[in-house]
Structures are given as C-alpha cells and as structure tokens.
Amino acid sequence: MFVRLAANVAAGLVVSLAAAQAHAAYPTGPIRLIVPQSAGSGVDSVARILSDRMSQTLGQSVVVENKPGANGVIATAYVAKAKPDGYTLLLSGSSPMTLNPGLYKHLPYDPIKDFTYIAGVAENPFVLVASKASGLKSFAELKKAATEHPGRYTFASAGIGNSTHLATEMVAYKTGIKLMHVPFNGSGPAFSSVIGGQTDLMSSVVGPALPQLQAGAATPLLIIGAGAIPELPGVPSARDEGLDLPTLPTWTAVVGPAGMDPAVVKVIEKAVQDAQQDSRLQAQFKAQYLSIYRIAGPALTESIKNDIKVWTGLIHEFGIKAE
C-alpha cells in the first residue's frame, strides 16, 4: 500500500511539474488580439497601444486583428468558439457584452458563460459632435432646431445598438427630440460621415474625435458621461444641461474564451497591469483622453452582469431592436 501511495504521489508531482512548466512557458508564440471594430476606432486605438506594451512584457508578438460587423457580434462569437489556450483574445468594448444581450433575441454567445474576463484596460467619455454642414454650433441650437423640425437631423453610429447609437438615443430621449439614425459598420466610417457632411451628428468617444474637433473639422456640442473636458472649453456636460442620464459603459477589457487555465489568465492579467504602469502607455492614453480601468477577474465579471441588467431595461424602454 505504501509503495502504491508513493507511486501515486510521485505521479501527481510529475503531472504538476509538467503543468507548471507549461504555464511558465506561456506564451511560446504570437497572440492574436481580436478587435470587434474597424481600424481607427476607439477600441482599435486602445488595442494598438496595449499590444505594443504587452508584446514587450510577454516576449511574444501580440497581433491586432480587426473583425468589425454586427455590433461586435462577429468578433465576439469568433473568440467564444476559439481554443481557450490564451493565444486568441478579445479586446472587447462595452457594446458586445453589456448592450447586445438587450438588443438580440438570439446572440451566438452568452456574455457570461462563454468567456473568461481577464482585465480591464481603459475608459473614455463620449462627446456629441455636429458636422460643419449642419450649421449647428451648440447643444441649445440643436434642441431648438430639432424641436421645430422633428426628424430633420441625422446621427451616425458604429451600428445598431452600439454604444455610439445608444448614447445619442439616450440624449434625444431625455431631451424630447427626434433624430434619424444612420448606422455604419464601425465608428471610423461613422465619424468620417460627420466630417464629410453626409450625416449631421454622432456620439463619439473623446479620444479619436479630439484632433478633428480641435482642428475645427466638426463641432462639439455636449459631453456625455463626464464633467467638463479642459481640451473642449465651453462645451457643456449633460449635467450642465440638466439631463439625468444613466452612466454609459465605455470600458475596454481583455477577454478570452471560457475554460482558460487560471495560470495563463494570471500571466495575461499581469501583462495588462504591467502595461498600465508603463509611463509611455499612460502618456498615450492621456493624449487620447483615456483613463486606466483597473479591474480584473470576478470583479470585472460582476460589473458586467450589473451593466447588462441596467442597459437591457433601458434598451427595452427605448424600443431599440437590432433584429
């Protein structure tokens, strides 16, 4: 019996040692970081900054791959079905995980059961902008003109049910005005339509929009989900305008398929957190008006569960459907 026990213990130690060695070796090849938006979008910008720093920490390339479409469903479903070995990850924005459950009756993934939530990365407030062609110069002008001419003004978004869509719907709903929605396949094309004058309005994350706004290519009307922004002097916040808006989730987070090895998850989590401590990343985030989103593991999962509950109720109240 003693011999058998000793043999079992030895076998267990061998298995544990092999597993430890495998964990210590991760990663041994390139890691794919899937982005559910088009190149030039807010999430894409975060991914490219983050991937550079993570590559240095992990000693392997972290390669950004854009898979836009269907409000992030395509990319998110793709990662949900990927092998949970840590080599295919998702840099998710809030839309695919917290908004889509209220928009789609038949999502090809479960936002909680099908994923491993690893680490938060960044947060970014929204700004409502107007095209120069619209002639709108302030939020007060928009309210007056849209009240007098319901449905005249169009607003672009990155897709039906995307956070850029819901942010504008929320403002219109609380203000009592009617706007016409024009969805695009990604926030980059949507914002370009405003700059080009094909659409009148858009709610964009501040970072990617800021250079165009400072150059006068579009007009900032309202800060959504934040107080005053020094780089946009004189632009009122929703609070300044007396709008009682719920907090719009504007986070990005690194997510993997369900069933990932906890040791591998810890390696990735540490790489994200080390990147967040990097002064160069912090400077790049600051330049794009991004703030560090410090949350990981179970706390991140619980936060997403709460956001799903809140926003599913609001989406039903707004009467928005993606299918």
Short mmCIF file of C-alpha atoms in Angstrom, two decimals, residues 54-297:
data_model
loop_
_atom_site.label_atom_id
_atom_site.label_comp_id
_atom_site.label_asym_id
_atom_site.label_seq_id
_atom_site.Cartn_x
_atom_site.Cartn_y
_atom_site.Cartn_z
CA MET A 54 2.12 43.55 -23.83
CA SER A 55 4.44 42.24 -26.55
CA GLN A 56 7.41 43.64 -24.66
CA THR A 57 6.28 42.13 -21.36
CA LEU A 58 5.39 38.69 -22.75
CA GLY A 59 8.32 38.38 -25.14
CA GLN A 60 5.97 37.41 -27.99
CA SER A 61 4.10 39.45 -30.59
CA VAL A 62 0.54 40.48 -29.71
CA VAL A 63 -1.04 40.93 -33.13
CA VAL A 64 -4.15 43.09 -33.54
CA GLU A 65 -6.81 41.71 -35.90
CA ASN A 66 -9.90 43.74 -36.78
CA LYS A 67 -13.16 41.83 -37.25
CA PRO A 68 -15.87 44.53 -37.37
CA GLY A 69 -19.53 43.97 -38.03
CA ALA A 70 -22.92 43.29 -36.43
CA ASN A 71 -22.20 45.48 -33.40
CA GLY A 72 -19.25 43.31 -32.39
CA VAL A 73 -21.16 40.02 -32.67
CA ILE A 74 -18.86 38.62 -35.38
CA ALA A 75 -15.63 39.09 -33.44
CA THR A 76 -17.11 38.18 -30.07
CA ALA A 77 -18.68 34.95 -31.32
CA TYR A 78 -15.38 34.10 -33.03
CA VAL A 79 -13.44 34.36 -29.77
CA ALA A 80 -16.14 32.49 -27.84
CA LYS A 81 -15.51 29.48 -30.10
CA ALA A 82 -11.71 29.77 -30.06
CA LYS A 83 -9.45 27.30 -28.29
CA PRO A 84 -9.03 28.51 -24.68
CA ASP A 85 -5.24 28.35 -24.76
CA GLY A 86 -4.52 32.06 -24.36
CA TYR A 87 -3.47 32.62 -27.97
CA THR A 88 -6.77 34.12 -29.14
CA LEU A 89 -8.05 37.02 -27.04
CA LEU A 90 -10.66 39.73 -27.48
CA LEU A 91 -10.29 43.40 -26.66
CA SER A 92 -13.96 43.97 -26.03
CA GLY A 93 -15.72 47.27 -25.74
CA SER A 94 -18.87 47.51 -23.70
CA SER A 95 -21.32 47.02 -26.57
CA PRO A 96 -20.82 43.31 -27.34
CA MET A 97 -21.02 42.26 -23.71
CA THR A 98 -23.38 44.66 -21.92
CA LEU A 99 -25.63 46.09 -24.65
CA ASN A 100 -26.09 43.24 -27.12
CA PRO A 101 -27.95 40.99 -24.63
CA GLY A 102 -30.79 43.53 -24.64
CA LEU A 103 -30.72 44.02 -28.40
CA TYR A 104 -30.62 40.50 -29.82
CA LYS A 105 -33.04 37.66 -29.10
CA HIS A 106 -30.59 35.06 -30.39
CA LEU A 107 -26.98 36.01 -29.66
CA PRO A 108 -24.48 33.34 -30.80
CA TYR A 109 -22.73 33.64 -27.44
CA ASP A 110 -23.56 34.02 -23.76
CA PRO A 111 -21.75 37.11 -22.41
CA ILE A 112 -21.09 35.47 -19.05
CA LYS A 113 -20.86 31.72 -19.60
CA ASP A 114 -18.79 31.76 -22.81
CA PHE A 115 -15.92 33.98 -21.67
CA THR A 116 -13.08 34.42 -19.22
CA TYR A 117 -12.89 38.04 -18.10
CA ILE A 118 -9.23 38.83 -17.59
CA ALA A 119 -8.56 42.55 -17.06
CA GLY A 120 -9.99 45.97 -17.68
CA VAL A 121 -7.87 48.29 -19.82
CA ALA A 122 -9.32 51.78 -20.36
CA GLU A 123 -12.37 54.04 -20.09
CA ASN A 124 -13.33 57.00 -22.27
CA PRO A 125 -16.16 59.59 -22.08
CA PHE A 126 -18.36 60.43 -25.05
CA VAL A 127 -18.92 63.72 -26.84
CA LEU A 128 -21.85 64.59 -29.09
CA VAL A 129 -20.49 66.28 -32.22
CA ALA A 130 -22.11 68.06 -35.18
CA SER A 131 -20.94 68.33 -38.76
CA LYS A 132 -19.97 71.75 -40.06
CA ALA A 133 -22.52 71.23 -42.83
CA SER A 134 -25.34 71.00 -40.26
CA GLY A 135 -24.75 74.59 -39.19
CA LEU A 136 -25.25 73.64 -35.54
CA LYS A 137 -22.92 75.46 -33.17
CA SER A 138 -24.28 74.50 -29.74
CA PHE A 139 -26.47 71.98 -27.96
CA ALA A 140 -29.06 74.72 -27.41
CA GLU A 141 -29.25 75.24 -31.18
CA LEU A 142 -29.72 71.50 -31.72
CA LYS A 143 -32.58 71.34 -29.21
CA LYS A 144 -34.34 74.32 -30.80
CA ALA A 145 -33.86 73.20 -34.41
CA ALA A 146 -34.73 69.55 -33.78
CA THR A 147 -37.84 70.54 -31.82
CA GLU A 148 -39.01 72.74 -34.67
CA HIS A 149 -38.12 70.16 -37.34
CA PRO A 150 -38.55 66.62 -35.94
CA GLY A 151 -36.60 64.03 -37.91
CA ARG A 152 -34.64 66.56 -39.98
CA TYR A 153 -31.28 65.83 -38.36
CA THR A 154 -29.45 62.55 -38.83
CA PHE A 155 -26.99 60.90 -36.50
CA ALA A 156 -24.34 58.34 -37.35
CA SER A 157 -23.32 55.37 -35.23
CA ALA A 158 -21.00 52.38 -35.39
CA GLY A 159 -24.04 50.09 -35.74
CA ILE A 160 -27.50 49.42 -34.39
CA GLY A 161 -27.30 49.05 -30.62
CA ASN A 162 -23.66 50.13 -30.43
CA SER A 163 -22.76 52.44 -27.54
CA THR A 164 -22.40 55.28 -30.08
CA HIS A 165 -26.03 54.61 -31.07
CA LEU A 166 -27.43 54.33 -27.55
CA ALA A 167 -25.59 57.43 -26.33
CA THR A 168 -27.33 59.62 -28.94
CA GLU A 169 -30.69 57.88 -28.47
CA MET A 170 -30.39 58.50 -24.75
CA VAL A 171 -29.72 62.22 -25.25
CA ALA A 172 -32.59 62.56 -27.74
CA TYR A 173 -34.97 60.64 -25.47
CA LYS A 174 -34.16 62.75 -22.42
CA THR A 175 -34.30 65.99 -24.45
CA GLY A 176 -37.58 65.14 -26.19
CA ILE A 177 -36.29 65.49 -29.75
CA LYS A 178 -36.48 63.13 -32.72
CA LEU A 179 -33.36 62.31 -34.74
CA MET A 180 -32.91 59.92 -37.66
CA HIS A 181 -30.41 57.08 -37.16
CA VAL A 182 -27.85 56.15 -39.86
CA PRO A 183 -25.84 53.07 -38.77
CA PHE A 184 -22.38 52.33 -40.19
CA ASN A 185 -20.05 49.34 -39.96
CA GLY A 186 -17.71 50.78 -37.33
CA SER A 187 -17.11 54.11 -35.62
CA GLY A 188 -14.35 55.14 -38.06
CA PRO A 189 -16.67 55.26 -41.11
CA ALA A 190 -19.43 56.77 -38.97
CA PHE A 191 -17.26 59.65 -37.76
CA SER A 192 -15.95 60.20 -41.30
CA SER A 193 -19.55 60.67 -42.46
CA VAL A 194 -19.93 63.53 -39.98
CA ILE A 195 -16.67 65.15 -41.07
CA GLY A 196 -17.77 64.81 -44.71
CA GLY A 197 -21.22 66.24 -44.02
CA GLN A 198 -23.15 63.11 -45.04
CA THR A 199 -24.65 62.92 -41.53
CA ASP A 200 -25.29 65.67 -39.00
CA LEU A 201 -24.42 64.24 -35.60
CA MET A 202 -22.59 61.47 -33.76
CA SER A 203 -21.74 60.50 -30.20
CA SER A 204 -18.06 59.56 -30.29
CA VAL A 205 -15.54 58.62 -27.65
CA VAL A 206 -13.49 61.72 -26.99
CA GLY A 207 -10.01 60.38 -27.79
CA PRO A 208 -10.27 59.65 -31.54
CA ALA A 209 -12.52 62.70 -32.09
CA LEU A 210 -10.38 65.25 -30.24
CA PRO A 211 -7.85 66.07 -33.01
CA GLN A 212 -10.65 66.68 -35.53
CA LEU A 213 -12.59 68.80 -33.05
CA GLN A 214 -9.55 70.88 -32.16
CA ALA A 215 -8.85 71.37 -35.87
CA GLY A 216 -12.39 72.65 -36.41
CA ALA A 217 -13.47 69.79 -38.68
CA ALA A 218 -16.57 69.20 -36.54
CA THR A 219 -18.31 70.99 -33.67
CA PRO A 220 -18.52 69.55 -30.13
CA LEU A 221 -21.99 70.12 -28.64
CA LEU A 222 -22.23 68.09 -25.42
CA ILE A 223 -20.04 65.99 -23.11
CA ILE A 224 -21.79 62.70 -22.26
CA GLY A 225 -20.89 60.74 -19.15
CA ALA A 226 -18.29 63.13 -17.76
CA GLY A 227 -17.81 66.60 -16.41
CA ALA A 228 -16.08 69.41 -18.26
CA ILE A 229 -13.16 68.50 -20.52
CA PRO A 230 -10.35 71.11 -20.49
CA GLU A 231 -9.45 70.39 -24.12
CA LEU A 232 -13.02 71.33 -25.13
CA PRO A 233 -13.56 74.66 -23.33
CA GLY A 234 -17.09 75.96 -23.22
CA VAL A 235 -18.69 72.65 -24.16
CA PRO A 236 -21.38 71.80 -21.56
CA SER A 237 -21.81 68.41 -19.94
CA ALA A 238 -25.11 66.56 -19.82
CA ARG A 239 -25.31 67.52 -16.16
CA ASP A 240 -24.88 71.21 -17.08
CA GLU A 241 -27.85 70.85 -19.43
CA GLY A 242 -30.00 69.27 -16.74
CA LEU A 243 -30.06 65.86 -18.41
CA ASP A 244 -30.37 62.94 -16.00
CA LEU A 245 -28.50 60.29 -17.98
CA PRO A 246 -27.53 56.83 -16.71
CA THR A 247 -23.82 56.06 -16.79
CA LEU A 248 -22.93 54.71 -20.21
CA PRO A 249 -20.40 51.85 -20.02
CA THR A 250 -17.38 52.99 -22.02
CA TRP A 251 -14.77 50.46 -20.95
CA THR A 252 -12.46 48.15 -22.85
CA ALA A 253 -11.25 44.86 -21.39
CA VAL A 254 -9.16 41.85 -22.38
CA VAL A 255 -11.35 38.76 -22.59
CA GLY A 256 -10.71 35.14 -23.51
CA PRO A 257 -12.87 32.09 -24.22
CA ALA A 258 -14.38 30.20 -21.29
CA GLY A 259 -12.29 27.45 -19.77
CA MET A 260 -8.89 29.14 -19.82
CA ASP A 261 -6.19 27.83 -17.49
CA PRO A 262 -6.11 30.12 -14.41
CA ALA A 263 -2.29 30.23 -14.54
CA VAL A 264 -2.37 31.52 -18.13
CA VAL A 265 -5.07 34.03 -17.19
CA LYS A 266 -2.79 35.36 -14.45
CA VAL A 267 0.08 35.79 -16.93
CA ILE A 268 -2.15 37.83 -19.25
CA GLU A 269 -3.66 39.83 -16.39
CA LYS A 270 -0.19 40.74 -15.14
CA ALA A 271 0.91 41.74 -18.66
CA VAL A 272 -2.09 44.10 -18.91
CA GLN A 273 -1.45 45.56 -15.47
CA ASP A 274 2.27 45.99 -16.19
CA ALA A 275 1.35 47.80 -19.41
CA GLN A 276 -0.95 50.12 -17.44
CA GLN A 277 2.01 51.04 -15.21
CA ASP A 278 4.16 51.94 -18.22
CA SER A 279 4.71 55.70 -18.45
CA ARG A 280 4.67 55.64 -22.25
CA LEU A 281 1.26 53.92 -22.32
CA GLN A 282 -0.04 56.38 -19.75
CA ALA A 283 1.13 59.28 -21.90
CA GLN A 284 -0.53 57.78 -24.99
CA PHE A 285 -3.75 57.18 -23.07
CA LYS A 286 -3.72 60.74 -21.76
CA ALA A 287 -3.25 62.09 -25.28
CA GLN A 288 -6.39 60.20 -26.34
CA TYR A 289 -8.33 61.16 -23.20
CA LEU A 290 -8.34 57.60 -21.93
CA SER A 291 -8.27 56.71 -18.25
CA ILE A 292 -6.93 53.46 -16.82
CA TYR A 293 -9.65 50.92 -16.00
CA ARG A 294 -8.24 48.94 -13.07
CA ILE A 295 -10.43 45.89 -12.57
CA ALA A 296 -9.93 42.17 -13.11
CA GLY A 297 -11.34 38.69 -12.72
#
